[in-house]
Tab-separated table of C-alpha atoms in Angstrom:
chain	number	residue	atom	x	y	z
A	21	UNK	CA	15.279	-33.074	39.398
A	22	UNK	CA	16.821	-34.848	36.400
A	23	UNK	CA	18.525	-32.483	33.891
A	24	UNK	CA	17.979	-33.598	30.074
A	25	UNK	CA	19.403	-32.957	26.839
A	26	UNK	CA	18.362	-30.145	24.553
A	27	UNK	CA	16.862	-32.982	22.402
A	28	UNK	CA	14.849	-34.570	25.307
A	29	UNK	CA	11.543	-36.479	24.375
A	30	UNK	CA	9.515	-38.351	27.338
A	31	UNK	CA	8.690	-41.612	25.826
A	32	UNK	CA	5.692	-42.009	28.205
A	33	UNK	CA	4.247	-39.467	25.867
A	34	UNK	CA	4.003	-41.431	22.667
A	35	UNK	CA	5.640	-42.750	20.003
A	36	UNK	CA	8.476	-41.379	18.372
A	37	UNK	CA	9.599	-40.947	14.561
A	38	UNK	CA	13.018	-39.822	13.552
A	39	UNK	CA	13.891	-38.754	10.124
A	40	UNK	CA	14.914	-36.153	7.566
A	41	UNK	CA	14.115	-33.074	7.760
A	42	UNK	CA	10.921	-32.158	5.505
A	43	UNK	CA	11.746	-28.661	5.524
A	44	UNK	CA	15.680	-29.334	4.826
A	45	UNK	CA	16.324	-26.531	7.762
A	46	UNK	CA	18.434	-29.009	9.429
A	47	UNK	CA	19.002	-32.520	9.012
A	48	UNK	CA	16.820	-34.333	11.056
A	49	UNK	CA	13.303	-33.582	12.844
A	50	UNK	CA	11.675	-35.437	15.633
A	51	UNK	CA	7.532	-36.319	15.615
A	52	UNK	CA	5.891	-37.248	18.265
A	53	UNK	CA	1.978	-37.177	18.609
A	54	UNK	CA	1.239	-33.664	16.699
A	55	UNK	CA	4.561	-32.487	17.632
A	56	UNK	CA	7.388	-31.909	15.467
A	57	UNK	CA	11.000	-30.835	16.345
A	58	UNK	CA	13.198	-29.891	14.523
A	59	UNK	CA	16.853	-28.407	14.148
A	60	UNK	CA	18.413	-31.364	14.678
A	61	UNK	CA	22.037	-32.210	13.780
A	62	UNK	CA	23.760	-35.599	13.280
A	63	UNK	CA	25.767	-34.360	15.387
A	64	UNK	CA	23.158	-33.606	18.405
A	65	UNK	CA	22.014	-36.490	20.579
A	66	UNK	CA	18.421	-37.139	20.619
A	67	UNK	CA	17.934	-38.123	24.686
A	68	UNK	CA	14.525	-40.976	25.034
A	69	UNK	CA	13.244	-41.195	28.687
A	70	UNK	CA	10.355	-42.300	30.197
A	71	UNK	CA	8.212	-40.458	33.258
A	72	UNK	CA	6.779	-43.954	33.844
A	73	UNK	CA	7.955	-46.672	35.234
A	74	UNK	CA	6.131	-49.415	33.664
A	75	UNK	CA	5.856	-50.401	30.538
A	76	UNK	CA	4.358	-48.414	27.939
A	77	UNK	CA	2.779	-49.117	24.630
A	78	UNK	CA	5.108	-46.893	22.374
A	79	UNK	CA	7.970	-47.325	20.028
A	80	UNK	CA	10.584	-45.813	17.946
A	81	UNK	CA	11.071	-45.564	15.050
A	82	UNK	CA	14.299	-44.113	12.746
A	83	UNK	CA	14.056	-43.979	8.908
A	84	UNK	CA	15.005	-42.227	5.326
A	85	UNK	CA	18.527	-42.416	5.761
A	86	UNK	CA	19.476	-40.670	8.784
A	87	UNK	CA	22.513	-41.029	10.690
A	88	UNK	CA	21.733	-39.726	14.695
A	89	UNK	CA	23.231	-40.561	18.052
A	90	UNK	CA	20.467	-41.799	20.427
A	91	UNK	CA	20.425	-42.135	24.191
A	92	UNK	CA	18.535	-44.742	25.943
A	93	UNK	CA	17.715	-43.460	29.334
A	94	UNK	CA	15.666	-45.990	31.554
A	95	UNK	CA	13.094	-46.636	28.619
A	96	UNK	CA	10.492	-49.526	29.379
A	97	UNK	CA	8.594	-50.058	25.594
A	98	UNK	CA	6.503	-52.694	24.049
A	99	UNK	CA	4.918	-51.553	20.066
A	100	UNK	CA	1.396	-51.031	20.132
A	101	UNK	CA	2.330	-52.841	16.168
A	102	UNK	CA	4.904	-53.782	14.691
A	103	UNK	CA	8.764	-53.507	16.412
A	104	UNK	CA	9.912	-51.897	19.127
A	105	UNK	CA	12.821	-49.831	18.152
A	106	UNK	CA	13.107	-50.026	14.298
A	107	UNK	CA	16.095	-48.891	11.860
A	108	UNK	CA	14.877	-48.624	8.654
A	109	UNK	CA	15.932	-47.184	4.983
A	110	UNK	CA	20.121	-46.853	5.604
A	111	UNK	CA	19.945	-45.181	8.688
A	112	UNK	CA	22.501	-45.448	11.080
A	113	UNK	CA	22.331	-45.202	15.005
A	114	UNK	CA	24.484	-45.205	17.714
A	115	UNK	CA	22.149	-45.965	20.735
A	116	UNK	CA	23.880	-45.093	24.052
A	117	UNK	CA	22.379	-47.046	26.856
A	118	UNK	CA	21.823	-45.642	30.061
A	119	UNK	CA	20.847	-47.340	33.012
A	120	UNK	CA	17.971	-50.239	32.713
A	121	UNK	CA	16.381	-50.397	29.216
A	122	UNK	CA	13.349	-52.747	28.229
A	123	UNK	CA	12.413	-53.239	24.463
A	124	UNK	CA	9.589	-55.379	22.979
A	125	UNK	CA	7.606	-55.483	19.771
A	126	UNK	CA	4.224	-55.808	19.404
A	127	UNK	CA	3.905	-59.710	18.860
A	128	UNK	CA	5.107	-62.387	16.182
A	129	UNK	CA	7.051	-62.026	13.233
A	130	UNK	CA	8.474	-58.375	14.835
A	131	UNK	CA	11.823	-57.800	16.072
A	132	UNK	CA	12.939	-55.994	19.565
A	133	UNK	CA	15.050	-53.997	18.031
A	134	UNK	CA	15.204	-54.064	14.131
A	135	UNK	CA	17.946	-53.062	11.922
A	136	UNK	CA	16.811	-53.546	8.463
A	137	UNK	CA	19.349	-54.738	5.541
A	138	UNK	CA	21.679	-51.692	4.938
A	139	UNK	CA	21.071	-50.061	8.156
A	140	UNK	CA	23.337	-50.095	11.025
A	141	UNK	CA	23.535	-50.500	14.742
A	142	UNK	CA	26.363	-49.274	17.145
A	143	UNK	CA	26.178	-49.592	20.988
A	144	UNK	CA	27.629	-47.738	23.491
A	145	UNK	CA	27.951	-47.666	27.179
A	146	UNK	CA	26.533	-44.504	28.882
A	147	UNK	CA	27.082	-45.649	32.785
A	148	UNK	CA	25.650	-49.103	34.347
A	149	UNK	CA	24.380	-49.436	30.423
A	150	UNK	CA	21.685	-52.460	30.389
A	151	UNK	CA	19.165	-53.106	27.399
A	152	UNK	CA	17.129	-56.034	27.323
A	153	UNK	CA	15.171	-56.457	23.894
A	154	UNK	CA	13.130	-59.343	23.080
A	155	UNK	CA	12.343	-60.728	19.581
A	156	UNK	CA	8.527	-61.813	18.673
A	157	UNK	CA	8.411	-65.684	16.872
A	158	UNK	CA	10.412	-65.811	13.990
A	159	UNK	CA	11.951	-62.736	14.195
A	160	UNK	CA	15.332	-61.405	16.398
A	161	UNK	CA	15.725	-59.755	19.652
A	162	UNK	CA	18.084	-57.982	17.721
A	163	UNK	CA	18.530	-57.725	14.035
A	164	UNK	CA	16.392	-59.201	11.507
A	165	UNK	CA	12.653	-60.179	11.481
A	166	UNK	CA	10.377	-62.380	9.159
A	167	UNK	CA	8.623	-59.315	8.259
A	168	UNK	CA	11.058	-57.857	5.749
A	169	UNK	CA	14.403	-58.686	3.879
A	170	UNK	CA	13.631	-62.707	4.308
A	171	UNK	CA	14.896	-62.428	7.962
A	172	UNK	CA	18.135	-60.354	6.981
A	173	UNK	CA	20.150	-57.875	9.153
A	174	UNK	CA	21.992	-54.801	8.794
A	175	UNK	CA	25.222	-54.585	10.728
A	176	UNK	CA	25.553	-54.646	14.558
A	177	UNK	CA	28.148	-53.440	16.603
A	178	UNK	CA	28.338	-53.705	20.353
A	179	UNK	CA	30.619	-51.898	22.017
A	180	UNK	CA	29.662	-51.788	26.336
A	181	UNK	CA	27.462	-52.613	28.332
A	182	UNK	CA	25.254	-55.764	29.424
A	183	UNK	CA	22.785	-56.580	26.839
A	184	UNK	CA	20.304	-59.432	26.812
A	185	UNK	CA	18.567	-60.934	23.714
A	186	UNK	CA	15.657	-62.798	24.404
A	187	UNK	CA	13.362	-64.850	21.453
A	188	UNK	CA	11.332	-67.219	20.542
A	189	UNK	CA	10.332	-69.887	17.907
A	190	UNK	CA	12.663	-70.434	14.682
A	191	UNK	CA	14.845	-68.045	12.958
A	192	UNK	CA	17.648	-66.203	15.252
A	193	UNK	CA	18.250	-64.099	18.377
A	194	UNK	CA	21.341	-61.731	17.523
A	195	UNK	CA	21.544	-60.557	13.534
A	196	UNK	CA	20.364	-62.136	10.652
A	197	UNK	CA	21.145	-62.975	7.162
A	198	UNK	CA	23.695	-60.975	5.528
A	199	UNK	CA	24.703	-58.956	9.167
A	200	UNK	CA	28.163	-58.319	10.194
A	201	UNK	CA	28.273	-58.544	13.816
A	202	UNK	CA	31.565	-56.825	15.989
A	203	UNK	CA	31.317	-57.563	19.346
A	204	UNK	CA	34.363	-55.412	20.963
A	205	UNK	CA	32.877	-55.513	24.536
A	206	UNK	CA	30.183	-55.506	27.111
A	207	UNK	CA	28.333	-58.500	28.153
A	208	UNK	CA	25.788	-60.142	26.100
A	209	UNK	CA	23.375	-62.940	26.744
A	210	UNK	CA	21.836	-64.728	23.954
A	211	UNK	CA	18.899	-67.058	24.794
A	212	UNK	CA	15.826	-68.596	23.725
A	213	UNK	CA	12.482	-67.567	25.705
A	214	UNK	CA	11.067	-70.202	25.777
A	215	UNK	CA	10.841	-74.269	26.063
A	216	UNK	CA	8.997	-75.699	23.010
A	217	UNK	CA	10.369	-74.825	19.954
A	218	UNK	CA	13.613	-74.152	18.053
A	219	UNK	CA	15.579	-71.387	17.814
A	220	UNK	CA	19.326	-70.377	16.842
A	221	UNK	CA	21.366	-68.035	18.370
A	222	UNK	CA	23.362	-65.961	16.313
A	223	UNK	CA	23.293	-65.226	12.467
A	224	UNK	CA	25.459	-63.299	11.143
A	225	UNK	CA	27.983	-63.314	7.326
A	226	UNK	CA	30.750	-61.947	9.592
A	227	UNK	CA	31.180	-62.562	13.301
A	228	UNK	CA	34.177	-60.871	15.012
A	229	UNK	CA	34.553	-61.180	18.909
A	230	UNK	CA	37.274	-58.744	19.647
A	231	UNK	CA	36.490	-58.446	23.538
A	232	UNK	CA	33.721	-58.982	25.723
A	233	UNK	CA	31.772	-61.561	26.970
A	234	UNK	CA	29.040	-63.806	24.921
A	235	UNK	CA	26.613	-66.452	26.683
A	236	UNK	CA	24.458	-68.308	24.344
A	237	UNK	CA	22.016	-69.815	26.613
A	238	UNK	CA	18.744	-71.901	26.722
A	239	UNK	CA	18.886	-74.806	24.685
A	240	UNK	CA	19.444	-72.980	21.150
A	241	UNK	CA	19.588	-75.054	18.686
A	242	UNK	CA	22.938	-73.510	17.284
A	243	UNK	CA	24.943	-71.363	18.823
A	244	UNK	CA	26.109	-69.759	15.306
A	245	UNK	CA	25.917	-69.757	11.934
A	246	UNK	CA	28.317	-67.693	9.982
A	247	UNK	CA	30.376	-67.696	6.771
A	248	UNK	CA	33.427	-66.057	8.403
A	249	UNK	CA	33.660	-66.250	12.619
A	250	UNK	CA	37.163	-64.132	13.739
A	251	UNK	CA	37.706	-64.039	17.322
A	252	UNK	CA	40.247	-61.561	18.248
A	253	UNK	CA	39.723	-61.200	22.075
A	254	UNK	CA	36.875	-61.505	24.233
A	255	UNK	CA	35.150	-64.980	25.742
A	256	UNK	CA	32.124	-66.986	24.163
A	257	UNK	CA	30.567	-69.620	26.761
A	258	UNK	CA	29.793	-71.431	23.794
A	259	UNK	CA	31.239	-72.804	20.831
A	260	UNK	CA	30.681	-69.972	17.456
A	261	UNK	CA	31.914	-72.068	15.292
């Protein structure tokens, strides 16, 4: 049988809220359903898995300011409404991925995985770390959506493992207005979903490439638009700049 962290929540089971502490016994509780966990540390990591292997209608959700380490463990999610994995009100998150990791939002104008204007996103490599998140129209796979902040991002920082973006229909993939993005390895695909509209790849005020590999696939319209593009290290299979 698998052994899981301390902080171990079965995403199969329902959505799940991270935040502050209400009772300011420790800094960060978990709710899910009617449940509420807490004694959490910044320093702990909160471990997501799923007992199913298809997709379920769930998401995540981290907000008021908290700054956690999250592990993606062979999660398969698509929101019921709204985005699939959101970062919200200055929180940051460093989301380790762990084997194969699916992320969705609920439809249009939602990101995969949002990371609202001063938030932050760091990723790691766990082992064989893959996370696939796809963006609804008009919003990112990962980064900003149309929803909030006119389409802006908070920072993104990618550090292992294969990650694909996948979107649709105006706006942009990876970021967003007003994102820095660091890409200092891993592999990452950026590409449009689909045929009939179009769509940009990356957006970002500052994009450094410091290692790594980028594709920008599927007909995008551009494959970047940034003030400031430094590229350090790394490959891009397409022109940033």
């Amino acid at each position: 049988l698998p052994i899981y962290q301390p902080f171990s929540f079965d995403i199969a089971s329902g959505s799940v809220v991270i935040e502050p502490d209400t009772t300011s016994q420790s800094d960060i509780q978990v709710t899910q359903g009617s449940t509420v966990t807490r004694g959490i540390a910044s320093s702990d990591t909160i471990e997501l898995y799923s007992s199913s292997g298809a997709t379920v209608n769930h998401s995540v959700m981290v907000r008021g300011g908290v700054e956690t380490n999250i592990t993606a463990k062979g999660i398969n999610i698509k929101s019921p409404s709204g985005d699939g994995f959101s970062i919200t009100e200055n929180s940051n998150v460093t989301l380790t991925i762990i084997g194969n990791n699916y992320v969705q939002p609920s439809g249009s104008y939602y990101a995969g995985v949002l990371v609202r204007v001063g938030s932050s996103l760091t990723i790691e490599d766990g082992g064989n770390g893959f996370l696939e998140a796809r963006g609804g129209n008009y919003s990112a796979a990962i980064g900003g959506a149309s929803s909030y902040d006119g389409a802006g991002s908070g920072d993104i920082t990618i550090n292992g493992g294969i990650v694909h973006c996948y979107a649709n229909k105006d706006n942009y993939i990876l970021g967003g207005n007003t994102s820095n993005i660091t890409i200092n390895g891993g592999r990452i695909t950026v590409k449009k979903s689909g045929s009939n509209y179009t769509k940009n790849g990356i957006k970002a005020n500052l994009l450094v490439l410091s290692g790594g590999t980028i594709s920008i696939e599927g007909g995008v319209s551009n494959s970047a638009d940034c003030n400031t593009a430094i590229i350090n290290g790394g490959k891009d299979r397409k022109s940033v700049v």
